[in-house]
PDB file of C-alpha atoms in Angstrom:
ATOM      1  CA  UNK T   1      11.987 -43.576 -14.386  1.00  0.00           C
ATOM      2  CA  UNK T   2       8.898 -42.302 -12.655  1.00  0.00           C
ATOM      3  CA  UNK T   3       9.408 -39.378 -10.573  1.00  0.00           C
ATOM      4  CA  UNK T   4       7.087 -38.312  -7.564  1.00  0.00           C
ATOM      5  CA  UNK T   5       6.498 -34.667  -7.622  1.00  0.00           C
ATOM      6  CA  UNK T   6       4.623 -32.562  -5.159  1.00  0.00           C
ATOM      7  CA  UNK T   7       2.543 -29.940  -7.237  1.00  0.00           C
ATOM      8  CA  UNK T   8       0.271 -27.357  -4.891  1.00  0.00           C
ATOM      9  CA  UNK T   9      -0.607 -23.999  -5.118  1.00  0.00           C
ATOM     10  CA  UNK T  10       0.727 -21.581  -2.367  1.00  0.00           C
ATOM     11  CA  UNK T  11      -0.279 -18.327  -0.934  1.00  0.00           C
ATOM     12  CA  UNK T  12       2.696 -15.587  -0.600  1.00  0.00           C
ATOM     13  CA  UNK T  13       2.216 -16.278   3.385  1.00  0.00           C
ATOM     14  CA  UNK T  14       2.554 -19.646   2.641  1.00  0.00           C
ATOM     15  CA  UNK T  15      -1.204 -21.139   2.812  1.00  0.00           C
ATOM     16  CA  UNK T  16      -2.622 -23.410   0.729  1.00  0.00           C
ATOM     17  CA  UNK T  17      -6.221 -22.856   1.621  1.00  0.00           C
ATOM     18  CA  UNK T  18      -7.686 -19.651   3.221  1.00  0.00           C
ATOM     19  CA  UNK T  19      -9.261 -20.049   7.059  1.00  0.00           C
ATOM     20  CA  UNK T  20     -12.093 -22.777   7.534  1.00  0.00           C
ATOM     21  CA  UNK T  21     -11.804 -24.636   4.876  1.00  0.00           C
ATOM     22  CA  UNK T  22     -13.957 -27.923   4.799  1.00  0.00           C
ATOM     23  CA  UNK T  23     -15.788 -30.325   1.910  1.00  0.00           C
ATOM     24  CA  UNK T  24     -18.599 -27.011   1.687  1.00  0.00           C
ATOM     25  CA  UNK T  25     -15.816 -25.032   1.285  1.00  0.00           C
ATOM     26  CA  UNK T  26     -13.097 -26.291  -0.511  1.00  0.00           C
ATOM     27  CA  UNK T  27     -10.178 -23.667  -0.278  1.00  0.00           C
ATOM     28  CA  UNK T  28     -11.366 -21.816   2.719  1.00  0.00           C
ATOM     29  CA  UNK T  29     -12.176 -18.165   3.284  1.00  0.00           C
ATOM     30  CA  UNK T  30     -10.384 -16.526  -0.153  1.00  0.00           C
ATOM     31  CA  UNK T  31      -8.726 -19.816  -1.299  1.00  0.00           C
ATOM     32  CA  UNK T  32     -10.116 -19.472  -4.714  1.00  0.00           C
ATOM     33  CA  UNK T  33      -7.097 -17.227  -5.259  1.00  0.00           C
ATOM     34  CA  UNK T  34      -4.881 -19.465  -4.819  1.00  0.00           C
ATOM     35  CA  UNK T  35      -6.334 -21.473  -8.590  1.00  0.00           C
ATOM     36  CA  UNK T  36      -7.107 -18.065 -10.543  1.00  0.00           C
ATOM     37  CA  UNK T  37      -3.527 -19.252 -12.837  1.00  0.00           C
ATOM     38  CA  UNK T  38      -5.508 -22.738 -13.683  1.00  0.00           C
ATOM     39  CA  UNK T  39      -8.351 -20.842 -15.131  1.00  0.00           C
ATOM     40  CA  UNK T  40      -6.442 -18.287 -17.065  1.00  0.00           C
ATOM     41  CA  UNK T  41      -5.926 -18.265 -20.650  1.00  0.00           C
ATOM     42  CA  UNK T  42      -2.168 -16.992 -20.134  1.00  0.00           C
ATOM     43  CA  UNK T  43      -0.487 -19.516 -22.710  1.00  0.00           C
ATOM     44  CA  UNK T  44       2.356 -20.016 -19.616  1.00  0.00           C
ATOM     45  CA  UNK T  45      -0.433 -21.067 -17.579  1.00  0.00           C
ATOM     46  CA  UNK T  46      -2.131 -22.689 -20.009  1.00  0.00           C
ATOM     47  CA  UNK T  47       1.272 -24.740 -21.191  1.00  0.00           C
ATOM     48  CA  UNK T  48       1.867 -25.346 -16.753  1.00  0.00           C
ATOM     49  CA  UNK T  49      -1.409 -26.738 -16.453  1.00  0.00           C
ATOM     50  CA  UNK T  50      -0.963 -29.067 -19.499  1.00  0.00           C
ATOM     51  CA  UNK T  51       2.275 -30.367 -19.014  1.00  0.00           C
ATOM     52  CA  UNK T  52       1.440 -31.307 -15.342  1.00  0.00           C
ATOM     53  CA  UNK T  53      -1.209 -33.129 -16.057  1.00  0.00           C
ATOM     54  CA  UNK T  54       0.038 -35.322 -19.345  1.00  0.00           C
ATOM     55  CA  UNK T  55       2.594 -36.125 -17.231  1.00  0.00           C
ATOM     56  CA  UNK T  56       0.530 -37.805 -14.602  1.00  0.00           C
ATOM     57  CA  UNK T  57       0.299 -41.288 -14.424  1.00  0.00           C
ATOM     58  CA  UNK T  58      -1.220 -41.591 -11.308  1.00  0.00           C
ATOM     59  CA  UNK T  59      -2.047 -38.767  -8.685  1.00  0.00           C
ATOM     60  CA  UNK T  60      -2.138 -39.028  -4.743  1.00  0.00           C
ATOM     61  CA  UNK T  61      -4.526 -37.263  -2.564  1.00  0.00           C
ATOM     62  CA  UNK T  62      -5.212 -37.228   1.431  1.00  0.00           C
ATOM     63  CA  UNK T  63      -8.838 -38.090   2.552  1.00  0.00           C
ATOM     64  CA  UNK T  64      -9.586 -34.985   3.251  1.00  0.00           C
ATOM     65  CA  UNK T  65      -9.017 -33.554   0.024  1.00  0.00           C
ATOM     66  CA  UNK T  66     -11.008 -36.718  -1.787  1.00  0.00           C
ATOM     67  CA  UNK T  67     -14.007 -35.556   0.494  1.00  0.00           C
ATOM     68  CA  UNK T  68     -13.955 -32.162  -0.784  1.00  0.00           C
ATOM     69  CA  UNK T  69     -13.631 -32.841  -4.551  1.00  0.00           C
ATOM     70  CA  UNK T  70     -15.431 -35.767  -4.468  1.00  0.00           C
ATOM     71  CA  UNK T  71     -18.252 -33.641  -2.222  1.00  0.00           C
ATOM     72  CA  UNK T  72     -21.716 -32.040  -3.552  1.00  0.00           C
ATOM     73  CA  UNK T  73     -19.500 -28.920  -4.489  1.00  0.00           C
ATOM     74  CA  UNK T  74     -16.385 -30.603  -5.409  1.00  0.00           C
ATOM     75  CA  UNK T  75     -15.411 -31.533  -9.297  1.00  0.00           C
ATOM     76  CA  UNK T  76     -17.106 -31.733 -12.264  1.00  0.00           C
ATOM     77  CA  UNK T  77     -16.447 -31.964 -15.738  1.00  0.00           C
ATOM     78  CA  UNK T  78     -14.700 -28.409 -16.014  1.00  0.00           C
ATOM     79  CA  UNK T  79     -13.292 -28.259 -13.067  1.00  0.00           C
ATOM     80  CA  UNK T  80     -11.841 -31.740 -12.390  1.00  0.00           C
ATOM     81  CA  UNK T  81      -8.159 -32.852 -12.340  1.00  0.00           C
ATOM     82  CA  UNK T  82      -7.060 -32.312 -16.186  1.00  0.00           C
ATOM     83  CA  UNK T  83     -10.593 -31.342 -17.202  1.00  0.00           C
ATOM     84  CA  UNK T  84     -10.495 -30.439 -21.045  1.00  0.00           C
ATOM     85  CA  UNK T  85      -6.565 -31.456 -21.331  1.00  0.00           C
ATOM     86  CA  UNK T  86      -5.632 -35.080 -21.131  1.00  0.00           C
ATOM     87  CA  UNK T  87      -7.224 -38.660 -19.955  1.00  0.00           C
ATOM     88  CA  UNK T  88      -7.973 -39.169 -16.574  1.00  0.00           C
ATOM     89  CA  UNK T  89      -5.399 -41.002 -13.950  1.00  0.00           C
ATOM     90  CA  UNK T  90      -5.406 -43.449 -11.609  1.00  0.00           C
ATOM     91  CA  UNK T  91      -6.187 -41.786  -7.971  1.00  0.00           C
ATOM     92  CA  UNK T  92      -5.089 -42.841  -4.663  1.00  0.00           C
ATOM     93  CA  UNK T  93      -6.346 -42.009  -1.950  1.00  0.00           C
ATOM     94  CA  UNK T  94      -4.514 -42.447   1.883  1.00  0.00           C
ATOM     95  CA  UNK T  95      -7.335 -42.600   4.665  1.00  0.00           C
ATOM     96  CA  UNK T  96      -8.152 -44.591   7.643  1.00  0.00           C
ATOM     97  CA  UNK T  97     -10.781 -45.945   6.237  1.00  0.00           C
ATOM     98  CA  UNK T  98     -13.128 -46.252   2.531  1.00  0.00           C
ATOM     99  CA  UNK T  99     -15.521 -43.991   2.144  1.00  0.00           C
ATOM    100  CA  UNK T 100     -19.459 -45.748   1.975  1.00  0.00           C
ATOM    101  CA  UNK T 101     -19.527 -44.100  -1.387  1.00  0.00           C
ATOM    102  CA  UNK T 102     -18.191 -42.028  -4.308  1.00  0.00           C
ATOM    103  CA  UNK T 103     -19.954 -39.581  -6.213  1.00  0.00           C
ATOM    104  CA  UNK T 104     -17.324 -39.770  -8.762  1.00  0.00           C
ATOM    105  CA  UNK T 105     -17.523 -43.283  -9.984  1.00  0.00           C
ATOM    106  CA  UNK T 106     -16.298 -42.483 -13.405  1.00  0.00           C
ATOM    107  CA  UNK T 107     -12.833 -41.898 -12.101  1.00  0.00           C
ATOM    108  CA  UNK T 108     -10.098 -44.522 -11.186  1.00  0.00           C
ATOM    109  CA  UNK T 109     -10.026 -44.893  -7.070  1.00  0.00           C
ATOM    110  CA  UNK T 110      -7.805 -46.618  -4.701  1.00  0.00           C
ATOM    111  CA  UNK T 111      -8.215 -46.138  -0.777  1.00  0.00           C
ATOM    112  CA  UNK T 112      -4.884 -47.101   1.000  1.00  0.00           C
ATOM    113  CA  UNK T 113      -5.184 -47.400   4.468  1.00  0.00           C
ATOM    114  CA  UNK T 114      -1.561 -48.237   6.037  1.00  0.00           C
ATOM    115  CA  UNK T 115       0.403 -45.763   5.436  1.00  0.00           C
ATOM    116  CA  UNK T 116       1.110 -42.978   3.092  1.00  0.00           C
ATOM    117  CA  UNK T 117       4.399 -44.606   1.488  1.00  0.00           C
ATOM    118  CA  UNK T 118       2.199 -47.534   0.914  1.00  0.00           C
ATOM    119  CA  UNK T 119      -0.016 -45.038  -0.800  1.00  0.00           C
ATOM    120  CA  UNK T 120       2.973 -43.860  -2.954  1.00  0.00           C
ATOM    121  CA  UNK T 121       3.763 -47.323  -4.263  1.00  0.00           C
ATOM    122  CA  UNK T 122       0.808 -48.498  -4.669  1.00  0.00           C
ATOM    123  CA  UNK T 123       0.676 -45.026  -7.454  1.00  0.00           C
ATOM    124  CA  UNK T 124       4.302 -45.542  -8.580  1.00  0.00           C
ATOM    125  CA  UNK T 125       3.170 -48.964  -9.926  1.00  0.00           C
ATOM    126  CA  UNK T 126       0.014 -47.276 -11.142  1.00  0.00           C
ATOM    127  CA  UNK T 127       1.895 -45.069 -12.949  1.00  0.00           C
ATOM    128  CA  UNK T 128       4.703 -47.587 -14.414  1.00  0.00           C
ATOM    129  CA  UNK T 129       1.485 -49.603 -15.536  1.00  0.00           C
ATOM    130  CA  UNK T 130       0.107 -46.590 -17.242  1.00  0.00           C
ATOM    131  CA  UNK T 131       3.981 -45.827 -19.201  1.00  0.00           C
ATOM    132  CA  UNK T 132       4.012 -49.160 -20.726  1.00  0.00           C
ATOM    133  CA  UNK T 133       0.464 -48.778 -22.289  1.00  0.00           C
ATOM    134  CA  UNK T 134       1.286 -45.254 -23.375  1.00  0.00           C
ATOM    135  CA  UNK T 135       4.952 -45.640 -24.165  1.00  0.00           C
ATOM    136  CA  UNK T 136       5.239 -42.616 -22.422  1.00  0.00           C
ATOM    137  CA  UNK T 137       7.431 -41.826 -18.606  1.00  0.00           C
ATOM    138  CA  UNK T 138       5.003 -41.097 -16.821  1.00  0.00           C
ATOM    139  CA  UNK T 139       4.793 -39.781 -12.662  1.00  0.00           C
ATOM    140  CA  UNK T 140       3.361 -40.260  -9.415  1.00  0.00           C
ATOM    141  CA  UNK T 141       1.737 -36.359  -8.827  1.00  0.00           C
ATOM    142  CA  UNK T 142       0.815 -35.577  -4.858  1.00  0.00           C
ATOM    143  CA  UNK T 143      -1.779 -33.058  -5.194  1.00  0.00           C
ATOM    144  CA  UNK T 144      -1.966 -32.273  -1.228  1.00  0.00           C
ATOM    145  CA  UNK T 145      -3.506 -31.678   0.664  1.00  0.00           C
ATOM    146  CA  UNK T 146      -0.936 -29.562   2.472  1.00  0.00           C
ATOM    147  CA  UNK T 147      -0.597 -31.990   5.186  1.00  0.00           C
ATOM    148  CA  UNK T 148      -0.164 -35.045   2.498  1.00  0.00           C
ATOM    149  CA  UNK T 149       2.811 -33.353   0.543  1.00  0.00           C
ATOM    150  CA  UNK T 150       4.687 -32.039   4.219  1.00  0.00           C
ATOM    151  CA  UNK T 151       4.507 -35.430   5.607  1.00  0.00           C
ATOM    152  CA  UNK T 152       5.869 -37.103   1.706  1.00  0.00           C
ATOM    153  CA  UNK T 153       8.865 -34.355   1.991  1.00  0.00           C
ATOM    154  CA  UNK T 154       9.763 -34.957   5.773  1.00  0.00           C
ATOM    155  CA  UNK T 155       9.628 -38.857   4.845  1.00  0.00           C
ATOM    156  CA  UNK T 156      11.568 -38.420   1.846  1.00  0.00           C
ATOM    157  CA  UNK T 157       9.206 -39.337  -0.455  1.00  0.00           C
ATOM    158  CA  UNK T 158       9.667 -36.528  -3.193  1.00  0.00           C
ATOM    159  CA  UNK T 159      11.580 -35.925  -5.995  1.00  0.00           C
ATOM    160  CA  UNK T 160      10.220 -32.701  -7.198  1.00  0.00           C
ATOM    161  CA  UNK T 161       8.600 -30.062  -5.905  1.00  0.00           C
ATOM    162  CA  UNK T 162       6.027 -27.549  -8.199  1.00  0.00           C
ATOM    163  CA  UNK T 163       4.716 -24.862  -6.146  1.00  0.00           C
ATOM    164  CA  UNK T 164       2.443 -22.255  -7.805  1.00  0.00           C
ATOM    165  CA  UNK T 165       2.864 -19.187  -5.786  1.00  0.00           C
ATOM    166  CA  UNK T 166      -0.052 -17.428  -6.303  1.00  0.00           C
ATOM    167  CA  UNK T 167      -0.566 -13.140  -5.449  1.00  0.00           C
ATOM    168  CA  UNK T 168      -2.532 -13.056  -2.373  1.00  0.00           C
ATOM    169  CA  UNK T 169      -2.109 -12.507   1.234  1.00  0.00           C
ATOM    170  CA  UNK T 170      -4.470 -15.106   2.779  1.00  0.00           C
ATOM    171  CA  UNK T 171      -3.643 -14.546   6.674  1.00  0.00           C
ATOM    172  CA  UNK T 172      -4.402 -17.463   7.302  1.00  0.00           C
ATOM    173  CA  UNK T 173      -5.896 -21.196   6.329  1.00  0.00           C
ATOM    174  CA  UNK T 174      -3.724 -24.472   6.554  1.00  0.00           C
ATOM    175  CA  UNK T 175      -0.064 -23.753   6.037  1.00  0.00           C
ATOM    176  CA  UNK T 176       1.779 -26.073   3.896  1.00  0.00           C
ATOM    177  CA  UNK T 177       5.297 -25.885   5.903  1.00  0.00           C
ATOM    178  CA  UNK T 178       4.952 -26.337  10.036  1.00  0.00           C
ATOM    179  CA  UNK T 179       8.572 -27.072  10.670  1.00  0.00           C
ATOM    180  CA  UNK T 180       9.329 -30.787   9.754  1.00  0.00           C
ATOM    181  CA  UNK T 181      12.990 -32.362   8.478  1.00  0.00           C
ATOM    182  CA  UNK T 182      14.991 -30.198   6.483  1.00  0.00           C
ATOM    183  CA  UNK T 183      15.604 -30.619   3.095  1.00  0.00           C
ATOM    184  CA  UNK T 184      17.480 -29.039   0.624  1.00  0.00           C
ATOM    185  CA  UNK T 185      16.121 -27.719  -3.199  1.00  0.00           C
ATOM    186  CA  UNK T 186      17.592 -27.509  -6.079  1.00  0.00           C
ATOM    187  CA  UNK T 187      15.812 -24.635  -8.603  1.00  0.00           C
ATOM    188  CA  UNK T 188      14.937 -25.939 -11.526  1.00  0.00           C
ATOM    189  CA  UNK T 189      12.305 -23.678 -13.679  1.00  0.00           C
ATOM    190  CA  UNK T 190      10.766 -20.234 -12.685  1.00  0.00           C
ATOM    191  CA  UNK T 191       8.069 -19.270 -14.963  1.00  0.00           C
ATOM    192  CA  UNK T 192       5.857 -16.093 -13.794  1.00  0.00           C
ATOM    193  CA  UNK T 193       2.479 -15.261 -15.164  1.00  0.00           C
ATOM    194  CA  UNK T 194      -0.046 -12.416 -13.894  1.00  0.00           C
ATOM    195  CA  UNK T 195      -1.593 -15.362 -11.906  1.00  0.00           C
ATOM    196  CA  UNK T 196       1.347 -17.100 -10.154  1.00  0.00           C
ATOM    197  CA  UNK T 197       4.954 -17.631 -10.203  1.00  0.00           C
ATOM    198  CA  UNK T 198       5.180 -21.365 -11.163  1.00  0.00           C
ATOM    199  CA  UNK T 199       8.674 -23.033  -9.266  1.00  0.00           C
ATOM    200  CA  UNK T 200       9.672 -26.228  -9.887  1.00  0.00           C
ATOM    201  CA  UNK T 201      12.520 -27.685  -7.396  1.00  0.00           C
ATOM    202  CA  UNK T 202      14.274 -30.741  -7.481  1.00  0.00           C
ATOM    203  CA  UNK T 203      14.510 -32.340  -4.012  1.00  0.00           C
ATOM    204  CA  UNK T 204      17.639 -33.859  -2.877  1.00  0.00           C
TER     205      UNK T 204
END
């Protein structure tokens, strides 16, 4: 069955970027922090980062995010999603409108512009296309930003959330949690590193 899971990295304060954040500057002020674990060689880390991303059948993004990693400064071949571990997903994107271009044209792209559970079927099937060629289960990862995965949980949308709780204080930047419907977690898997404490939740 393919599962949609919710996997960002988190500040201790609860940020997912640092302040001003913006497609010249990805994570905001001090957000690079927040991704030190996905650059380590720490086997944990190493194993996180590869299990996530062999898992991923297809992988949802909001607009804003697309425009930063699909920017001037955005991903390349070391730093994309799964770079160096696995074939690349599908990606869908939710926005209000296509973009008049992408710089990444080697990658799979789908703009949805309803809505963002429109957006999550439209990568569940993806991803249920993408099992039966592999003959592997494969899942429907939201990758944020922050204000993509808090609108999937209050809508009820997830079935797993990965946070990667990284050790920094940012002070600031674009909190993932702003109040929303309340929902309760189940804790599944706690593995700490040097780099982050990697939780994995189911949501019921």
């Amino acid at each position: 069955m393919t599962r949609i899971i919710a996997d960002i990295s988190v500040s201790l304060d609860g940020f997912v970027t640092g302040p001003d954040p913006g497609p010249d500057n990805g994570l905001g002020t001090g957000g690079e922090a927040l991704h030190t674990w996905a650059f380590s060689e720490n086997s944990d880390d190493r194993r996180v980062l590869r299990e996530a991303t062999a898992r991923s059948g297809a992988v949802v993004l909001g607009r804003r995010l697309f425009d930063v990693v699909d920017g001037p400064n955005g991903w390349d071949d070391k730093t994309g999603y799964g770079a160096g571990e696995v074939g690349k997903p599908a990606f869908v994107v939710v926005t209000s409108s296509p973009p008049k271009s992408v710089r990444l044209t080697d990658l799979d792209w789908t703009f949805v512009t309803t809505a963002l559970s429109d957006a999550v079927t439209a990568a569940r099937e993806r991803a249920e296309a993408a099992s039966s060629d592999s003959g592997k289960d494969l899942d429907v990862v939201l990758m944020g930003g922050g204000a993509t995965i808090a609108s999937a949980l209050d809508a009820g949308l997830v079935d797993v959330l990965t946070l990667h709780l990284a050790p920094v204080v940012l002070g600031a930047g674009t909190p993932l949690f702003t109040g929303g419907a309340p929902r309760t977690l189940v804790q599944r898997s706690v593995t700490s590193t040097s780099t982050a404490t990697h939780l994995t939740y189911d949501v019921l």
